[in-house]
Amino acid sequence: MARGEHHRIHAHDRVQRTRLRVAQEAARLMSEHGIRDFHRAKRKAAERLGVLDEQALPRNHEIEQALREHQRLFQADSQPHLLRERREAAVEAMRFLQRFEPRLVGAVLEGTADTHSAVCLHVFSDDPEAVGIYLREHGVPFETQTRRLRMTRDEQVEYPVMLFAADNLPFDITVLPHNALRQAPLDRVDEKPMRRASLASVEIMLAEEGAEDDEFERKLAAVIK
């Protein structure tokens, strides 16, 4: 192998190892400190590790993969319970908000939710104030914010967000127009249309998880006997 080729391969391997280290540190920061923004976690991790090379910074999907691995290694006893708790809460909230055709999005849907994660829903109304009126009519106190979502690679749109808590869990409700049911915003991880799940889909997801848990308990009981 020529010296130049050997040097190129060695440099590539070094960059890949650095990307992995940054991704793992970003995942740790997200998991332990509640950082929800991939870009912020990546920059903070790079700063902590003294990484200045932009080529050595991981992509969002690499950080998400590292986050899943971190949870598998260090939160195997707690994270699945926290996730199921939030999915069950999502079902209750989606039933409550059913007139606005809610969709579950984010970490609770993707399976990476932890103690820092809010239950994130998209709801749909051409009159955003209608959602606020509905919450007030049912005695739900909430705060309002706005959020910019990327609808295409070149277009960002600002939407109202309503934040409230129920049963000690945070909820994050983004209000979009009805036509956004057909076109999901782009995901911050891979810039593809965001995954969203209807109430029926989340109910099926929970039922399947329950069946898996029952099967595991049966196998465990058989081993113990």
Short mmCIF file of N, CA, C and O in Angstrom, two decimals, residues 60-173:
data_model
loop_
_atom_site.label_atom_id
_atom_site.label_comp_id
_atom_site.label_asym_id
_atom_site.label_seq_id
_atom_site.Cartn_x
_atom_site.Cartn_y
_atom_site.Cartn_z
N ASN A 60 -26.98 14.14 12.90
CA ASN A 60 -28.02 13.94 13.91
C ASN A 60 -28.39 12.47 14.08
O ASN A 60 -28.64 12.00 15.19
N HIS A 61 -28.45 11.73 12.97
CA HIS A 61 -28.85 10.32 13.09
C HIS A 61 -27.80 9.51 13.82
O HIS A 61 -28.13 8.51 14.48
N GLU A 62 -26.53 9.93 13.76
CA GLU A 62 -25.48 9.25 14.51
C GLU A 62 -25.64 9.51 16.01
O GLU A 62 -25.41 8.62 16.84
N ILE A 63 -26.05 10.72 16.36
CA ILE A 63 -26.29 11.06 17.77
C ILE A 63 -27.51 10.29 18.28
O ILE A 63 -27.49 9.76 19.40
N GLU A 64 -28.56 10.20 17.48
CA GLU A 64 -29.75 9.45 17.89
C GLU A 64 -29.40 7.98 18.12
O GLU A 64 -29.85 7.37 19.09
N GLN A 65 -28.57 7.42 17.25
CA GLN A 65 -28.15 6.03 17.42
C GLN A 65 -27.35 5.87 18.71
O GLN A 65 -27.54 4.90 19.46
N ALA A 66 -26.46 6.84 18.98
CA ALA A 66 -25.67 6.79 20.21
C ALA A 66 -26.57 6.95 21.44
O ALA A 66 -26.31 6.34 22.50
N LEU A 67 -27.63 7.76 21.32
CA LEU A 67 -28.56 7.94 22.43
C LEU A 67 -29.29 6.63 22.74
O LEU A 67 -29.44 6.25 23.91
N ARG A 68 -29.72 5.92 21.71
CA ARG A 68 -30.37 4.63 21.93
C ARG A 68 -29.42 3.66 22.62
O ARG A 68 -29.82 2.91 23.53
N GLU A 69 -28.18 3.66 22.20
CA GLU A 69 -27.19 2.76 22.81
C GLU A 69 -26.92 3.15 24.26
O GLU A 69 -26.80 2.28 25.13
N HIS A 70 -26.83 4.45 24.52
CA HIS A 70 -26.61 4.92 25.89
C HIS A 70 -27.77 4.47 26.78
O HIS A 70 -27.55 4.00 27.91
N GLN A 71 -28.99 4.61 26.30
CA GLN A 71 -30.14 4.19 27.09
C GLN A 71 -30.15 2.69 27.30
O GLN A 71 -30.50 2.20 28.40
N ARG A 72 -29.75 1.93 26.30
CA ARG A 72 -29.71 0.47 26.43
C ARG A 72 -28.68 0.04 27.48
O ARG A 72 -28.94 -0.88 28.27
N LEU A 73 -27.55 0.74 27.53
CA LEU A 73 -26.47 0.36 28.43
C LEU A 73 -26.68 0.86 29.85
O LEU A 73 -26.38 0.16 30.82
N PHE A 74 -27.19 2.10 29.98
CA PHE A 74 -27.19 2.74 31.29
C PHE A 74 -28.59 2.98 31.88
O PHE A 74 -28.70 3.32 33.05
N GLN A 75 -29.64 2.81 31.07
CA GLN A 75 -30.99 3.08 31.57
C GLN A 75 -31.96 1.96 31.25
O GLN A 75 -33.17 2.18 31.13
N ALA A 76 -31.44 0.75 31.14
CA ALA A 76 -32.27 -0.38 30.73
C ALA A 76 -33.38 -0.66 31.73
O ALA A 76 -34.44 -1.19 31.37
N ASP A 77 -33.16 -0.33 33.01
CA ASP A 77 -34.16 -0.60 34.03
C ASP A 77 -35.24 0.47 34.12
O ASP A 77 -36.36 0.19 34.55
N SER A 78 -34.90 1.70 33.73
CA SER A 78 -35.83 2.82 33.92
C SER A 78 -36.44 3.34 32.63
O SER A 78 -37.63 3.71 32.60
N GLN A 79 -35.67 3.41 31.55
CA GLN A 79 -36.15 4.07 30.34
C GLN A 79 -37.38 3.43 29.71
O GLN A 79 -38.32 4.14 29.31
N PRO A 80 -37.46 2.09 29.63
CA PRO A 80 -38.68 1.50 29.05
C PRO A 80 -39.94 1.88 29.84
O PRO A 80 -41.00 2.10 29.24
N HIS A 81 -39.84 1.94 31.17
CA HIS A 81 -41.00 2.34 31.98
C HIS A 81 -41.37 3.79 31.70
O HIS A 81 -42.56 4.11 31.57
N LEU A 82 -40.37 4.67 31.64
CA LEU A 82 -40.63 6.09 31.36
C LEU A 82 -41.28 6.27 29.99
O LEU A 82 -42.17 7.10 29.82
N LEU A 83 -40.82 5.48 29.04
CA LEU A 83 -41.37 5.55 27.68
C LEU A 83 -42.83 5.10 27.67
O LEU A 83 -43.69 5.78 27.11
N ARG A 84 -43.11 3.95 28.29
CA ARG A 84 -44.49 3.45 28.29
C ARG A 84 -45.42 4.41 29.03
O ARG A 84 -46.55 4.65 28.58
N GLU A 85 -44.95 4.97 30.14
CA GLU A 85 -45.75 5.93 30.88
C GLU A 85 -46.15 7.10 30.00
O GLU A 85 -47.31 7.54 30.01
N ARG A 86 -45.22 7.57 29.17
CA ARG A 86 -45.51 8.71 28.30
C ARG A 86 -46.39 8.31 27.11
O ARG A 86 -47.19 9.11 26.65
N ARG A 87 -46.24 7.10 26.63
CA ARG A 87 -47.12 6.65 25.55
C ARG A 87 -48.56 6.47 26.05
O ARG A 87 -49.51 6.79 25.34
N GLU A 88 -48.71 5.97 27.25
CA GLU A 88 -50.05 5.85 27.82
C GLU A 88 -50.67 7.23 28.04
O GLU A 88 -51.86 7.44 27.79
N ALA A 89 -49.84 8.18 28.52
CA ALA A 89 -50.34 9.55 28.70
C ALA A 89 -50.69 10.17 27.35
O ALA A 89 -51.66 10.95 27.25
N ALA A 90 -49.93 9.84 26.32
CA ALA A 90 -50.22 10.36 24.98
C ALA A 90 -51.60 9.89 24.52
O ALA A 90 -52.37 10.67 23.93
N VAL A 91 -51.92 8.63 24.77
CA VAL A 91 -53.23 8.11 24.37
C VAL A 91 -54.35 8.89 25.06
O VAL A 91 -55.35 9.28 24.42
N GLU A 92 -54.20 9.15 26.35
CA GLU A 92 -55.22 9.90 27.08
C GLU A 92 -55.37 11.30 26.50
O GLU A 92 -56.48 11.80 26.31
N ALA A 93 -54.24 11.96 26.24
CA ALA A 93 -54.30 13.32 25.70
C ALA A 93 -54.88 13.33 24.30
O ALA A 93 -55.65 14.24 23.94
N MET A 94 -54.56 12.33 23.49
CA MET A 94 -55.07 12.28 22.12
C MET A 94 -56.58 12.03 22.11
O MET A 94 -57.30 12.56 21.26
N ARG A 95 -57.07 11.25 23.07
CA ARG A 95 -58.52 11.06 23.18
C ARG A 95 -59.18 12.38 23.57
O ARG A 95 -60.23 12.75 23.04
N PHE A 96 -58.55 13.09 24.50
CA PHE A 96 -59.08 14.37 24.94
C PHE A 96 -59.12 15.39 23.80
O PHE A 96 -60.04 16.19 23.68
N LEU A 97 -58.10 15.36 22.94
CA LEU A 97 -57.97 16.33 21.85
C LEU A 97 -58.44 15.76 20.51
O LEU A 97 -58.07 16.28 19.46
N GLN A 98 -59.26 14.72 20.54
CA GLN A 98 -59.58 13.98 19.33
C GLN A 98 -60.22 14.85 18.24
O GLN A 98 -60.01 14.61 17.05
N ARG A 99 -60.96 15.89 18.61
CA ARG A 99 -61.59 16.74 17.60
C ARG A 99 -60.56 17.48 16.75
O ARG A 99 -60.89 17.98 15.66
N PHE A 100 -59.31 17.56 17.24
CA PHE A 100 -58.24 18.25 16.50
C PHE A 100 -57.30 17.27 15.79
O PHE A 100 -56.19 17.64 15.40
N GLU A 101 -57.73 16.02 15.65
CA GLU A 101 -57.00 14.99 14.88
C GLU A 101 -55.53 14.90 15.31
O GLU A 101 -54.63 15.01 14.48
N PRO A 102 -55.25 14.66 16.58
CA PRO A 102 -53.87 14.70 17.07
C PRO A 102 -53.00 13.59 16.48
O PRO A 102 -53.46 12.51 16.16
N ARG A 103 -51.71 13.90 16.41
CA ARG A 103 -50.69 12.95 15.98
C ARG A 103 -49.54 13.00 16.98
O ARG A 103 -49.08 14.08 17.36
N LEU A 104 -49.08 11.84 17.39
CA LEU A 104 -47.92 11.77 18.29
C LEU A 104 -46.65 11.91 17.46
O LEU A 104 -46.51 11.30 16.39
N VAL A 105 -45.71 12.71 17.97
CA VAL A 105 -44.43 12.92 17.28
C VAL A 105 -43.30 12.88 18.31
O VAL A 105 -43.54 12.86 19.52
N GLY A 106 -42.08 12.88 17.82
CA GLY A 106 -40.93 13.07 18.69
C GLY A 106 -40.47 11.83 19.43
O GLY A 106 -40.74 10.69 19.04
N ALA A 107 -39.78 12.06 20.55
CA ALA A 107 -39.09 10.99 21.27
C ALA A 107 -40.03 9.93 21.81
O ALA A 107 -39.66 8.75 21.89
N VAL A 108 -41.25 10.32 22.19
CA VAL A 108 -42.19 9.33 22.73
C VAL A 108 -42.61 8.35 21.63
O VAL A 108 -42.78 7.16 21.89
N LEU A 109 -42.74 8.83 20.42
CA LEU A 109 -43.04 7.95 19.30
C LEU A 109 -41.81 7.15 18.89
O LEU A 109 -41.90 5.94 18.65
N GLU A 110 -40.66 7.81 18.82
CA GLU A 110 -39.45 7.16 18.31
C GLU A 110 -38.86 6.16 19.29
O GLU A 110 -38.04 5.32 18.92
N GLY A 111 -39.25 6.25 20.58
CA GLY A 111 -38.76 5.29 21.56
C GLY A 111 -37.56 5.75 22.36
O GLY A 111 -36.98 4.96 23.11
N THR A 112 -37.17 7.02 22.23
CA THR A 112 -36.00 7.52 22.97
C THR A 112 -36.41 8.43 24.13
O THR A 112 -35.56 9.09 24.72
N ALA A 113 -37.69 8.47 24.47
CA ALA A 113 -38.15 9.35 25.55
C ALA A 113 -37.54 8.92 26.88
O ALA A 113 -37.35 7.72 27.14
N ASP A 114 -37.23 9.91 27.73
CA ASP A 114 -36.70 9.64 29.05
C ASP A 114 -37.36 10.58 30.05
O ASP A 114 -38.38 11.20 29.75
N THR A 115 -36.77 10.71 31.21
CA THR A 115 -37.38 11.52 32.27
C THR A 115 -37.50 13.00 31.89
O THR A 115 -38.30 13.73 32.47
N HIS A 116 -36.71 13.45 30.91
CA HIS A 116 -36.74 14.85 30.49
C HIS A 116 -37.74 15.11 29.37
O HIS A 116 -37.95 16.26 28.99
N SER A 117 -38.34 14.07 28.82
CA SER A 117 -39.10 14.20 27.58
C SER A 117 -40.55 14.60 27.82
O SER A 117 -41.24 14.02 28.66
N ALA A 118 -41.00 15.57 27.04
CA ALA A 118 -42.42 15.92 27.01
C ALA A 118 -43.14 15.01 26.02
O ALA A 118 -42.53 14.43 25.12
N VAL A 119 -44.44 14.88 26.22
CA VAL A 119 -45.29 14.21 25.24
C VAL A 119 -45.62 15.26 24.17
O VAL A 119 -46.30 16.24 24.45
N CYS A 120 -45.12 15.05 22.96
CA CYS A 120 -45.26 16.04 21.89
C CYS A 120 -46.34 15.59 20.91
O CYS A 120 -46.28 14.47 20.37
N LEU A 121 -47.30 16.47 20.69
CA LEU A 121 -48.39 16.19 19.75
C LEU A 121 -48.49 17.30 18.73
O LEU A 121 -48.21 18.46 19.02
N HIS A 122 -48.90 16.92 17.53
CA HIS A 122 -49.37 17.88 16.54
C HIS A 122 -50.89 17.81 16.53
O HIS A 122 -51.46 16.71 16.48
N VAL A 123 -51.54 18.96 16.59
CA VAL A 123 -52.99 19.02 16.42
C VAL A 123 -53.29 19.96 15.26
O VAL A 123 -52.44 20.78 14.89
N PHE A 124 -54.50 19.86 14.71
CA PHE A 124 -54.77 20.54 13.45
C PHE A 124 -56.06 21.35 13.53
O PHE A 124 -57.12 20.84 13.85
N SER A 125 -55.91 22.63 13.24
CA SER A 125 -57.05 23.54 13.22
C SER A 125 -56.67 24.76 12.40
O SER A 125 -55.56 25.30 12.56
N ASP A 126 -57.57 25.20 11.52
CA ASP A 126 -57.31 26.42 10.76
C ASP A 126 -57.50 27.66 11.62
O ASP A 126 -57.13 28.76 11.21
N ASP A 127 -58.05 27.47 12.81
CA ASP A 127 -58.17 28.55 13.80
C ASP A 127 -57.37 28.13 15.03
O ASP A 127 -57.91 27.44 15.91
N PRO A 128 -56.10 28.51 15.13
CA PRO A 128 -55.27 28.07 16.26
C PRO A 128 -55.87 28.41 17.61
O PRO A 128 -55.70 27.67 18.58
N GLU A 129 -56.60 29.53 17.68
CA GLU A 129 -57.19 29.94 18.96
C GLU A 129 -58.23 28.94 19.45
O GLU A 129 -58.51 28.86 20.65
N ALA A 130 -58.79 28.16 18.54
CA ALA A 130 -59.81 27.19 18.93
C ALA A 130 -59.24 26.15 19.91
O ALA A 130 -59.95 25.68 20.81
N VAL A 131 -57.99 25.81 19.74
CA VAL A 131 -57.37 24.84 20.64
C VAL A 131 -57.22 25.44 22.03
O VAL A 131 -57.53 24.79 23.04
N GLY A 132 -56.77 26.69 22.09
CA GLY A 132 -56.64 27.36 23.37
C GLY A 132 -57.98 27.51 24.07
O GLY A 132 -58.08 27.31 25.29
N ILE A 133 -59.01 27.85 23.32
CA ILE A 133 -60.36 27.97 23.90
C ILE A 133 -60.82 26.64 24.47
O ILE A 133 -61.36 26.56 25.59
N TYR A 134 -60.56 25.56 23.73
CA TYR A 134 -60.95 24.22 24.19
C TYR A 134 -60.25 23.86 25.50
O TYR A 134 -60.88 23.33 26.43
N LEU A 135 -58.94 24.16 25.58
CA LEU A 135 -58.21 23.86 26.81
C LEU A 135 -58.75 24.67 27.98
O LEU A 135 -58.95 24.14 29.08
N ARG A 136 -59.01 25.95 27.74
CA ARG A 136 -59.52 26.79 28.83
C ARG A 136 -60.90 26.33 29.28
O ARG A 136 -61.21 26.33 30.48
N GLU A 137 -61.74 25.94 28.33
CA GLU A 137 -63.09 25.47 28.67
C GLU A 137 -63.04 24.23 29.57
O GLU A 137 -63.95 23.99 30.36
N HIS A 138 -61.97 23.45 29.44
CA HIS A 138 -61.84 22.24 30.24
C HIS A 138 -60.90 22.43 31.43
O HIS A 138 -60.43 21.45 32.03
N GLY A 139 -60.61 23.69 31.74
CA GLY A 139 -59.83 23.98 32.94
C GLY A 139 -58.38 23.58 32.87
O GLY A 139 -57.76 23.30 33.91
N VAL A 140 -57.80 23.58 31.67
CA VAL A 140 -56.40 23.22 31.52
C VAL A 140 -55.56 24.49 31.39
O VAL A 140 -55.62 25.17 30.36
N PRO A 141 -54.78 24.84 32.40
CA PRO A 141 -53.91 26.02 32.28
C PRO A 141 -52.72 25.71 31.37
O PRO A 141 -52.17 24.61 31.42
N PHE A 142 -52.36 26.65 30.53
CA PHE A 142 -51.27 26.40 29.58
C PHE A 142 -50.50 27.68 29.31
O PHE A 142 -50.98 28.79 29.54
N GLU A 143 -49.29 27.49 28.83
CA GLU A 143 -48.46 28.60 28.36
C GLU A 143 -48.38 28.52 26.84
O GLU A 143 -48.51 27.45 26.25
N THR A 144 -48.15 29.65 26.21
CA THR A 144 -48.03 29.65 24.75
C THR A 144 -46.63 30.08 24.33
O THR A 144 -46.01 30.93 24.96
N GLN A 145 -46.16 29.46 23.27
CA GLN A 145 -44.90 29.81 22.63
C GLN A 145 -45.12 29.71 21.13
O GLN A 145 -46.22 29.45 20.65
N THR A 146 -44.04 29.91 20.39
CA THR A 146 -44.08 29.64 18.96
C THR A 146 -42.88 28.76 18.61
O THR A 146 -41.89 28.72 19.35
N ARG A 147 -43.01 28.05 17.52
CA ARG A 147 -41.93 27.16 17.08
C ARG A 147 -41.83 27.23 15.57
O ARG A 147 -42.84 27.21 14.86
N ARG A 148 -40.59 27.28 15.08
CA ARG A 148 -40.36 27.26 13.64
C ARG A 148 -40.10 25.83 13.20
O ARG A 148 -39.21 25.16 13.72
N LEU A 149 -40.89 25.36 12.25
CA LEU A 149 -40.72 24.04 11.69
C LEU A 149 -40.35 24.17 10.22
O LEU A 149 -40.84 25.03 9.51
N ARG A 150 -39.48 23.26 9.79
CA ARG A 150 -39.04 23.27 8.40
C ARG A 150 -40.01 22.43 7.57
O ARG A 150 -40.10 21.22 7.74
N MET A 151 -40.76 23.10 6.70
CA MET A 151 -41.73 22.40 5.86
C MET A 151 -41.10 21.84 4.60
O MET A 151 -41.52 20.81 4.08
N THR A 152 -40.11 22.56 4.08
CA THR A 152 -39.27 22.07 2.98
C THR A 152 -37.85 22.47 3.34
O THR A 152 -37.60 23.15 4.33
N ARG A 153 -36.91 22.06 2.53
CA ARG A 153 -35.51 22.41 2.82
C ARG A 153 -35.29 23.91 2.80
O ARG A 153 -34.36 24.42 3.42
N ASP A 154 -36.15 24.63 2.10
CA ASP A 154 -35.95 26.08 1.94
C ASP A 154 -37.00 26.91 2.68
O ASP A 154 -36.92 28.14 2.65
N GLU A 155 -37.97 26.25 3.33
CA GLU A 155 -39.07 27.01 3.92
C GLU A 155 -39.26 26.62 5.38
O GLU A 155 -39.44 25.45 5.72
N GLN A 156 -39.22 27.63 6.26
CA GLN A 156 -39.55 27.44 7.67
C GLN A 156 -40.79 28.27 7.99
O GLN A 156 -40.92 29.40 7.53
N VAL A 157 -41.69 27.69 8.79
CA VAL A 157 -42.93 28.35 9.14
C VAL A 157 -43.07 28.34 10.66
O VAL A 157 -42.72 27.35 11.32
N GLU A 158 -43.58 29.43 11.21
CA GLU A 158 -43.75 29.54 12.66
C GLU A 158 -45.17 29.14 13.05
O GLU A 158 -46.14 29.62 12.44
N TYR A 159 -45.28 28.28 14.06
CA TYR A 159 -46.58 27.80 14.51
C TYR A 159 -46.73 28.01 16.02
O TYR A 159 -45.74 27.99 16.76
N PRO A 160 -47.97 28.17 16.49
CA PRO A 160 -48.19 28.30 17.94
C PRO A 160 -48.00 26.97 18.65
O PRO A 160 -48.30 25.91 18.10
N VAL A 161 -47.49 27.05 19.87
CA VAL A 161 -47.26 25.88 20.71
C VAL A 161 -47.91 26.13 22.07
O VAL A 161 -47.80 27.23 22.62
N MET A 162 -48.57 25.12 22.60
CA MET A 162 -49.20 25.22 23.91
C MET A 162 -48.58 24.19 24.83
O MET A 162 -48.50 23.00 24.48
N LEU A 163 -48.13 24.65 25.99
CA LEU A 163 -47.44 23.81 26.96
C LEU A 163 -48.28 23.69 28.22
O LEU A 163 -48.75 24.69 28.75
N PHE A 164 -48.46 22.47 28.69
CA PHE A 164 -49.16 22.28 29.95
C PHE A 164 -48.67 20.99 30.59
O PHE A 164 -47.91 20.22 29.98
N ALA A 165 -49.08 20.76 31.83
CA ALA A 165 -48.70 19.55 32.55
C ALA A 165 -49.95 18.83 33.00
O ALA A 165 -50.97 19.45 33.33
N ALA A 166 -49.88 17.50 32.99
CA ALA A 166 -50.99 16.67 33.49
C ALA A 166 -50.38 15.43 34.12
O ALA A 166 -49.48 14.79 33.53
N ASP A 167 -50.80 15.11 35.33
CA ASP A 167 -50.26 13.96 36.07
C ASP A 167 -48.73 14.02 36.14
O ASP A 167 -48.03 13.01 35.96
N ASN A 168 -48.23 15.23 36.35
CA ASN A 168 -46.79 15.47 36.52
C ASN A 168 -45.97 15.20 35.26
O ASN A 168 -44.75 15.06 35.34
N LEU A 169 -46.63 15.13 34.12
CA LEU A 169 -45.92 14.96 32.85
C LEU A 169 -46.11 16.20 31.99
O LEU A 169 -47.21 16.75 31.92
N PRO A 170 -45.04 16.65 31.31
CA PRO A 170 -45.17 17.82 30.43
C PRO A 170 -45.74 17.44 29.07
O PRO A 170 -45.40 16.39 28.51
N PHE A 171 -46.58 18.33 28.54
CA PHE A 171 -47.15 18.14 27.21
C PHE A 171 -46.80 19.34 26.34
O PHE A 171 -46.80 20.48 26.81
N ASP A 172 -46.50 19.07 25.09
CA ASP A 172 -46.06 20.08 24.14
C ASP A 172 -46.93 19.91 22.89
O ASP A 172 -46.80 18.93 22.15
N ILE A 173 -47.84 20.87 22.68
CA ILE A 173 -48.84 20.75 21.62
C ILE A 173 -48.60 21.81 20.55
O ILE A 173 -48.73 23.01 20.81
#
